[in-house]
Tab-separated table of C-alpha atoms in Angstrom:
chain	number	residue	atom	x	y	z
A	1	UNK	CA	-19.553	-4.628	6.947
A	2	UNK	CA	-23.304	-5.066	7.579
A	3	UNK	CA	-25.489	-5.726	4.577
A	4	UNK	CA	-28.770	-3.964	3.802
A	5	UNK	CA	-31.970	-5.333	5.267
A	6	UNK	CA	-33.565	-5.306	1.837
A	7	UNK	CA	-32.365	-4.196	-1.594
A	8	UNK	CA	-33.435	-0.809	-2.866
A	9	UNK	CA	-32.179	2.405	-4.378
A	10	UNK	CA	-31.363	4.034	-1.018
A	11	UNK	CA	-29.542	1.034	0.402
A	12	UNK	CA	-27.551	0.566	-2.792
A	13	UNK	CA	-26.514	4.210	-2.763
A	14	UNK	CA	-25.330	3.866	0.831
A	15	UNK	CA	-23.444	0.675	0.013
A	16	UNK	CA	-21.692	2.386	-2.894
A	17	UNK	CA	-20.555	5.236	-0.649
A	18	UNK	CA	-19.308	2.846	2.037
A	19	UNK	CA	-17.450	0.705	-0.476
A	20	UNK	CA	-15.869	3.767	-2.058
A	21	UNK	CA	-14.502	4.885	1.305
A	22	UNK	CA	-13.399	1.354	2.154
A	23	UNK	CA	-11.587	0.846	-1.150
A	24	UNK	CA	-9.923	4.252	-1.165
A	25	UNK	CA	-8.841	3.863	2.457
A	26	UNK	CA	-7.216	0.525	1.771
A	27	UNK	CA	-5.387	1.899	-1.227
A	28	UNK	CA	-4.180	4.963	0.574
A	29	UNK	CA	-2.938	2.871	3.492
A	30	UNK	CA	-0.959	0.600	1.229
A	31	UNK	CA	0.384	2.426	-1.757
A	32	UNK	CA	-0.055	5.929	-2.957
A	33	UNK	CA	1.242	8.623	-0.633
A	34	UNK	CA	4.853	7.638	-0.084
A	35	UNK	CA	7.411	9.831	1.586
A	36	UNK	CA	10.588	9.327	-0.361
A	37	UNK	CA	12.648	11.773	-2.379
A	38	UNK	CA	12.093	11.793	-6.127
A	39	UNK	CA	13.914	9.169	-8.149
A	40	UNK	CA	15.300	11.188	-11.043
A	41	UNK	CA	17.630	8.647	-12.621
A	42	UNK	CA	18.634	5.007	-12.428
A	43	UNK	CA	22.243	4.847	-11.348
A	44	UNK	CA	24.544	1.955	-12.109
A	45	UNK	CA	24.843	0.882	-8.484
A	46	UNK	CA	21.103	0.111	-8.244
A	47	UNK	CA	21.808	-3.397	-9.481
A	48	UNK	CA	21.106	-5.956	-6.785
A	49	UNK	CA	24.666	-7.250	-6.947
A	50	UNK	CA	26.305	-3.860	-6.426
A	51	UNK	CA	27.954	-3.134	-3.118
A	52	UNK	CA	26.029	-0.780	-0.862
A	53	UNK	CA	27.516	1.573	1.687
A	54	UNK	CA	28.549	-0.109	4.939
A	55	UNK	CA	25.784	-0.197	7.528
A	56	UNK	CA	26.345	2.616	10.066
A	57	UNK	CA	27.131	1.498	13.606
A	58	UNK	CA	24.602	3.847	15.198
A	59	UNK	CA	21.190	2.080	15.127
A	60	UNK	CA	19.211	5.187	14.203
A	61	UNK	CA	21.668	6.112	11.457
A	62	UNK	CA	21.456	2.554	10.133
A	63	UNK	CA	17.675	2.831	9.848
A	64	UNK	CA	17.881	6.213	8.132
A	65	UNK	CA	20.316	4.815	5.560
A	66	UNK	CA	18.297	1.636	5.006
A	67	UNK	CA	15.581	3.311	2.914
A	68	UNK	CA	17.903	4.896	0.348
A	69	UNK	CA	17.740	1.921	-2.013
A	70	UNK	CA	13.933	2.053	-2.068
A	71	UNK	CA	14.056	5.466	-3.715
A	72	UNK	CA	15.747	3.922	-6.764
A	73	UNK	CA	12.452	2.218	-7.590
A	74	UNK	CA	13.462	-1.354	-8.403
A	75	UNK	CA	12.052	-3.877	-5.927
A	76	UNK	CA	9.139	-6.086	-4.944
A	77	UNK	CA	7.144	-5.739	-1.741
A	78	UNK	CA	4.431	-7.283	0.404
A	79	UNK	CA	2.203	-5.648	2.989
A	80	UNK	CA	-0.026	-7.004	5.734
A	81	UNK	CA	-2.250	-5.152	8.171
A	82	UNK	CA	-4.135	-7.395	10.541
A	83	UNK	CA	-5.731	-10.725	9.649
A	84	UNK	CA	-7.864	-9.488	6.757
A	85	UNK	CA	-5.558	-7.398	4.563
A	86	UNK	CA	-2.805	-8.800	2.371
A	87	UNK	CA	-1.101	-7.121	-0.534
A	88	UNK	CA	2.035	-6.978	-2.591
A	89	UNK	CA	3.482	-5.839	-5.844
A	90	UNK	CA	6.368	-4.557	-7.918
A	91	UNK	CA	7.965	-1.200	-8.629
A	92	UNK	CA	10.223	-1.092	-11.707
A	93	UNK	CA	11.444	2.387	-12.551
A	94	UNK	CA	13.644	1.303	-15.511
A	95	UNK	CA	10.439	0.465	-17.421
A	96	UNK	CA	8.350	3.027	-15.544
A	97	UNK	CA	5.944	0.324	-14.435
A	98	UNK	CA	4.379	-0.764	-11.161
A	99	UNK	CA	1.622	-2.998	-9.868
A	100	UNK	CA	-0.240	-3.680	-6.646
A	101	UNK	CA	-2.335	-6.692	-5.725
A	102	UNK	CA	-4.522	-6.678	-2.635
A	103	UNK	CA	-7.006	-9.022	-1.044
A	104	UNK	CA	-9.126	-8.087	1.941
A	105	UNK	CA	-12.001	-9.553	3.881
A	106	UNK	CA	-13.820	-12.842	3.543
A	107	UNK	CA	-17.127	-12.852	1.724
A	108	UNK	CA	-20.135	-13.941	3.769
A	109	UNK	CA	-23.821	-13.196	3.883
A	110	UNK	CA	-23.246	-9.826	5.547
A	111	UNK	CA	-19.748	-8.876	4.397
A	112	UNK	CA	-17.865	-8.078	1.240
A	113	UNK	CA	-14.474	-9.260	0.073
A	114	UNK	CA	-12.287	-7.522	-2.450
A	115	UNK	CA	-9.479	-8.700	-4.692
A	116	UNK	CA	-7.815	-5.873	-6.521
A	117	UNK	CA	-5.040	-5.622	-9.111
A	118	UNK	CA	-3.710	-2.215	-10.123
A	119	UNK	CA	-1.302	-1.915	-13.059
A	120	UNK	CA	0.639	1.232	-13.978
A	121	UNK	CA	2.793	1.523	-17.094
A	122	UNK	CA	4.069	5.009	-17.813
A	123	UNK	CA	0.910	7.142	-18.157
A	124	UNK	CA	-1.462	4.177	-18.597
A	125	UNK	CA	-3.219	2.453	-15.717
A	126	UNK	CA	-5.721	-0.341	-15.218
A	127	UNK	CA	-7.659	-1.657	-12.240
A	128	UNK	CA	-9.267	-5.059	-11.842
A	129	UNK	CA	-11.784	-5.427	-9.020
A	130	UNK	CA	-13.323	-8.699	-7.895
A	131	UNK	CA	-15.891	-7.857	-5.226
A	132	UNK	CA	-17.660	-10.766	-3.569
A	133	UNK	CA	-20.322	-11.384	-0.961
A	134	UNK	CA	-24.096	-11.344	-0.962
A	135	UNK	CA	-24.320	-7.564	-0.757
A	136	UNK	CA	-21.937	-7.116	-3.696
A	137	UNK	CA	-23.775	-9.726	-5.752
A	138	UNK	CA	-26.942	-7.644	-5.417
A	139	UNK	CA	-25.296	-4.794	-7.322
A	140	UNK	CA	-25.156	-5.483	-11.087
A	141	UNK	CA	-22.272	-3.069	-11.684
A	142	UNK	CA	-20.013	-5.099	-9.400
A	143	UNK	CA	-20.907	-8.345	-11.128
A	144	UNK	CA	-20.101	-6.760	-14.495
A	145	UNK	CA	-16.573	-5.926	-13.295
A	146	UNK	CA	-15.542	-9.527	-12.696
A	147	UNK	CA	-12.722	-10.734	-14.879
A	148	UNK	CA	-12.185	-7.319	-16.468
A	149	UNK	CA	-9.392	-4.768	-16.241
A	150	UNK	CA	-10.825	-1.260	-16.290
A	151	UNK	CA	-8.613	1.037	-18.362
A	152	UNK	CA	-8.362	4.437	-16.693
A	153	UNK	CA	-8.980	7.619	-18.665
A	154	UNK	CA	-6.365	10.081	-17.388
A	155	UNK	CA	-8.693	13.014	-18.025
A	156	UNK	CA	-11.151	11.622	-15.473
A	157	UNK	CA	-8.881	10.881	-12.534
A	158	UNK	CA	-9.035	14.298	-10.889
A	159	UNK	CA	-10.306	13.693	-7.392
A	160	UNK	CA	-9.378	9.999	-7.697
A	161	UNK	CA	-5.671	10.051	-6.881
A	162	UNK	CA	-5.781	6.386	-5.866
A	163	UNK	CA	-6.055	5.527	-9.555
A	164	UNK	CA	-2.743	7.256	-10.279
A	165	UNK	CA	0.857	6.414	-9.470
A	166	UNK	CA	3.540	9.055	-9.084
A	167	UNK	CA	6.777	7.568	-10.368
A	168	UNK	CA	8.703	10.307	-8.586
A	169	UNK	CA	7.555	8.805	-5.254
A	170	UNK	CA	7.864	5.060	-5.344
A	171	UNK	CA	7.637	3.592	-1.833
A	172	UNK	CA	4.415	1.693	-1.059
A	173	UNK	CA	4.542	2.425	2.662
A	174	UNK	CA	6.523	5.608	3.142
A	175	UNK	CA	9.171	3.780	5.160
A	176	UNK	CA	11.467	6.793	5.005
A	177	UNK	CA	8.909	8.763	7.009
A	178	UNK	CA	8.472	5.878	9.436
A	179	UNK	CA	12.160	5.673	10.305
A	180	UNK	CA	12.348	9.454	10.705
A	181	UNK	CA	9.601	9.173	13.337
A	182	UNK	CA	11.712	6.747	15.400
A	183	UNK	CA	12.382	8.099	18.883
A	184	UNK	CA	14.205	5.142	20.417
A	185	UNK	CA	15.969	2.188	18.802
A	186	UNK	CA	18.501	-0.473	19.669
A	187	UNK	CA	20.127	-3.254	17.708
A	188	UNK	CA	18.845	-6.648	18.826
A	189	UNK	CA	20.868	-8.869	16.497
A	190	UNK	CA	22.599	-8.986	13.141
A	191	UNK	CA	20.565	-6.631	10.962
A	192	UNK	CA	17.744	-6.589	13.527
A	193	UNK	CA	16.412	-3.531	15.350
A	194	UNK	CA	13.610	-2.677	17.755
A	195	UNK	CA	12.304	0.448	19.398
A	196	UNK	CA	9.470	2.958	19.396
A	197	UNK	CA	8.250	5.636	17.019
A	198	UNK	CA	6.107	8.709	17.495
A	199	UNK	CA	3.263	8.374	14.996
A	200	UNK	CA	2.156	11.953	15.633
A	201	UNK	CA	5.267	13.061	13.713
A	202	UNK	CA	4.239	11.205	10.568
A	203	UNK	CA	3.228	13.293	7.585
A	204	UNK	CA	4.193	11.241	4.540
A	205	UNK	CA	3.524	7.604	5.440
A	206	UNK	CA	0.151	6.097	4.729
A	207	UNK	CA	1.080	2.880	6.430
A	208	UNK	CA	-0.315	4.960	9.292
A	209	UNK	CA	-2.718	7.640	8.119
A	210	UNK	CA	-4.229	10.524	10.059
A	211	UNK	CA	-7.372	8.581	10.979
A	212	UNK	CA	-5.332	5.681	12.377
A	213	UNK	CA	-3.230	8.043	14.461
A	214	UNK	CA	-6.244	9.918	15.798
A	215	UNK	CA	-7.872	6.678	16.960
A	216	UNK	CA	-4.724	5.707	18.859
A	217	UNK	CA	-4.933	8.759	21.117
A	218	UNK	CA	-2.078	8.950	23.618
A	219	UNK	CA	-0.763	5.572	22.446
A	220	UNK	CA	0.325	7.111	19.132
A	221	UNK	CA	3.348	8.745	20.747
A	222	UNK	CA	5.190	5.492	21.446
A	223	UNK	CA	4.349	2.663	19.052
A	224	UNK	CA	6.662	-0.370	19.219
A	225	UNK	CA	8.358	-1.405	15.985
A	226	UNK	CA	10.879	-3.905	14.682
A	227	UNK	CA	13.021	-3.658	11.563
A	228	UNK	CA	15.304	-5.955	9.577
A	229	UNK	CA	18.150	-5.002	7.234
A	230	UNK	CA	19.987	-7.215	4.764
A	231	UNK	CA	23.756	-7.628	4.550
A	232	UNK	CA	24.020	-4.456	2.473
A	233	UNK	CA	22.105	-2.381	5.005
A	234	UNK	CA	18.880	-2.231	2.967
A	235	UNK	CA	15.513	-2.369	4.678
A	236	UNK	CA	13.819	-5.743	4.203
A	237	UNK	CA	11.088	-5.563	6.845
A	238	UNK	CA	9.422	-2.935	9.010
A	239	UNK	CA	6.667	-3.860	11.465
A	240	UNK	CA	4.612	-1.476	13.568
A	241	UNK	CA	2.833	-3.111	16.489
A	242	UNK	CA	-0.608	-1.557	16.682
A	243	UNK	CA	-2.235	-1.636	20.144
A	244	UNK	CA	-5.810	-2.623	20.851
A	245	UNK	CA	-8.191	0.327	20.585
A	246	UNK	CA	-11.867	0.002	21.429
A	247	UNK	CA	-13.254	-3.077	19.694
A	248	UNK	CA	-10.162	-3.460	17.510
A	249	UNK	CA	-7.676	-6.046	18.719
A	250	UNK	CA	-3.933	-5.486	18.645
A	251	UNK	CA	-2.290	-6.372	15.333
A	252	UNK	CA	0.900	-5.885	13.330
A	253	UNK	CA	1.314	-3.725	10.236
A	254	UNK	CA	4.237	-5.024	8.194
A	255	UNK	CA	5.912	-4.075	4.931
A	256	UNK	CA	8.620	-6.267	3.392
A	257	UNK	CA	10.983	-5.419	0.533
A	258	UNK	CA	12.915	-7.805	-1.720
A	259	UNK	CA	14.574	-8.113	-5.136
A	260	UNK	CA	16.400	-4.794	-4.899
A	261	UNK	CA	17.720	-3.964	-8.359
A	262	UNK	CA	16.376	-7.182	-9.887
A	263	UNK	CA	12.601	-6.701	-10.145
A	264	UNK	CA	11.021	-7.465	-13.531
A	265	UNK	CA	8.929	-5.076	-15.648
A	266	UNK	CA	5.172	-5.166	-15.114
A	267	UNK	CA	3.170	-6.323	-18.147
A	268	UNK	CA	-0.012	-4.848	-19.598
A	269	UNK	CA	-3.213	-6.828	-18.959
A	270	UNK	CA	-4.313	-9.110	-21.832
A	271	UNK	CA	-6.202	-7.012	-24.386
A	272	UNK	CA	-9.205	-9.338	-24.366
A	273	UNK	CA	-9.673	-8.654	-20.648
A	274	UNK	CA	-9.579	-4.853	-20.954
A	275	UNK	CA	-12.585	-2.522	-21.042
A	276	UNK	CA	-12.809	1.226	-20.552
A	277	UNK	CA	-13.477	2.116	-16.917
A	278	UNK	CA	-17.082	2.755	-16.007
A	279	UNK	CA	-18.194	5.938	-14.269
A	280	UNK	CA	-18.797	3.885	-11.136
A	281	UNK	CA	-15.116	2.970	-10.939
A	282	UNK	CA	-14.135	6.645	-10.795
A	283	UNK	CA	-16.848	7.316	-8.199
A	284	UNK	CA	-15.630	4.468	-5.979
A	285	UNK	CA	-12.129	5.882	-5.826
A	286	UNK	CA	-12.885	9.574	-5.430
A	287	UNK	CA	-11.235	11.174	-2.405
């Protein structure tokens, strides 16, 4: 992301707008518009040691069934999208808590990096932003955020849905929507599958959002993917192979799931690190 030629009110305003879009886009692509059915209760068989239904023989049916355990909301996950985006976190419905950590970019003279930690416990939420790089260092508000968790005022989050978490929809990638967009699949090994999906059919997965799909053009109709299931038929990895488009090189978008039924509750940030969120935080995350 190019830096301003010289600091000033206009350039700072533009930087704030660009960063807001960048931050919100990353969040939306990684966490907050999942496509799973509501998790209304925690059943006894959600424990990680409980036997799951046998994996269907038909490859497509196996993929459809593989996302059912995600909807119970008790797992950890990681996500990667190209060389510069890495994230992960926990969803723990029994305690109604969740968290997401993300790191993106590498700070340099002209670029910004961002480390972000979002914590959700029932109706409370916090966000910690560490924004680095020369351009970020020129903005006092960003420097003031370092080391602090911003406590979110629920009355101010309208128009900033990325600062909320809907515990009725718990999947960080919308994998249910991804598998429903599969047009061709075959089993390539024990618990391993490969095929293609039609991204134009996606409506509820922000692993691929509308902007991504539009940029792909005709290529969006047949994106290669691979998937892995564990011995109980639960999805453990889903990778979409993104083709090169324009100046963007080909890369993989991958979500991995683990610790089904055995995730641990997310803890509140230490009180001494918590401040009330500034107005700029809400502005950054507005839709």
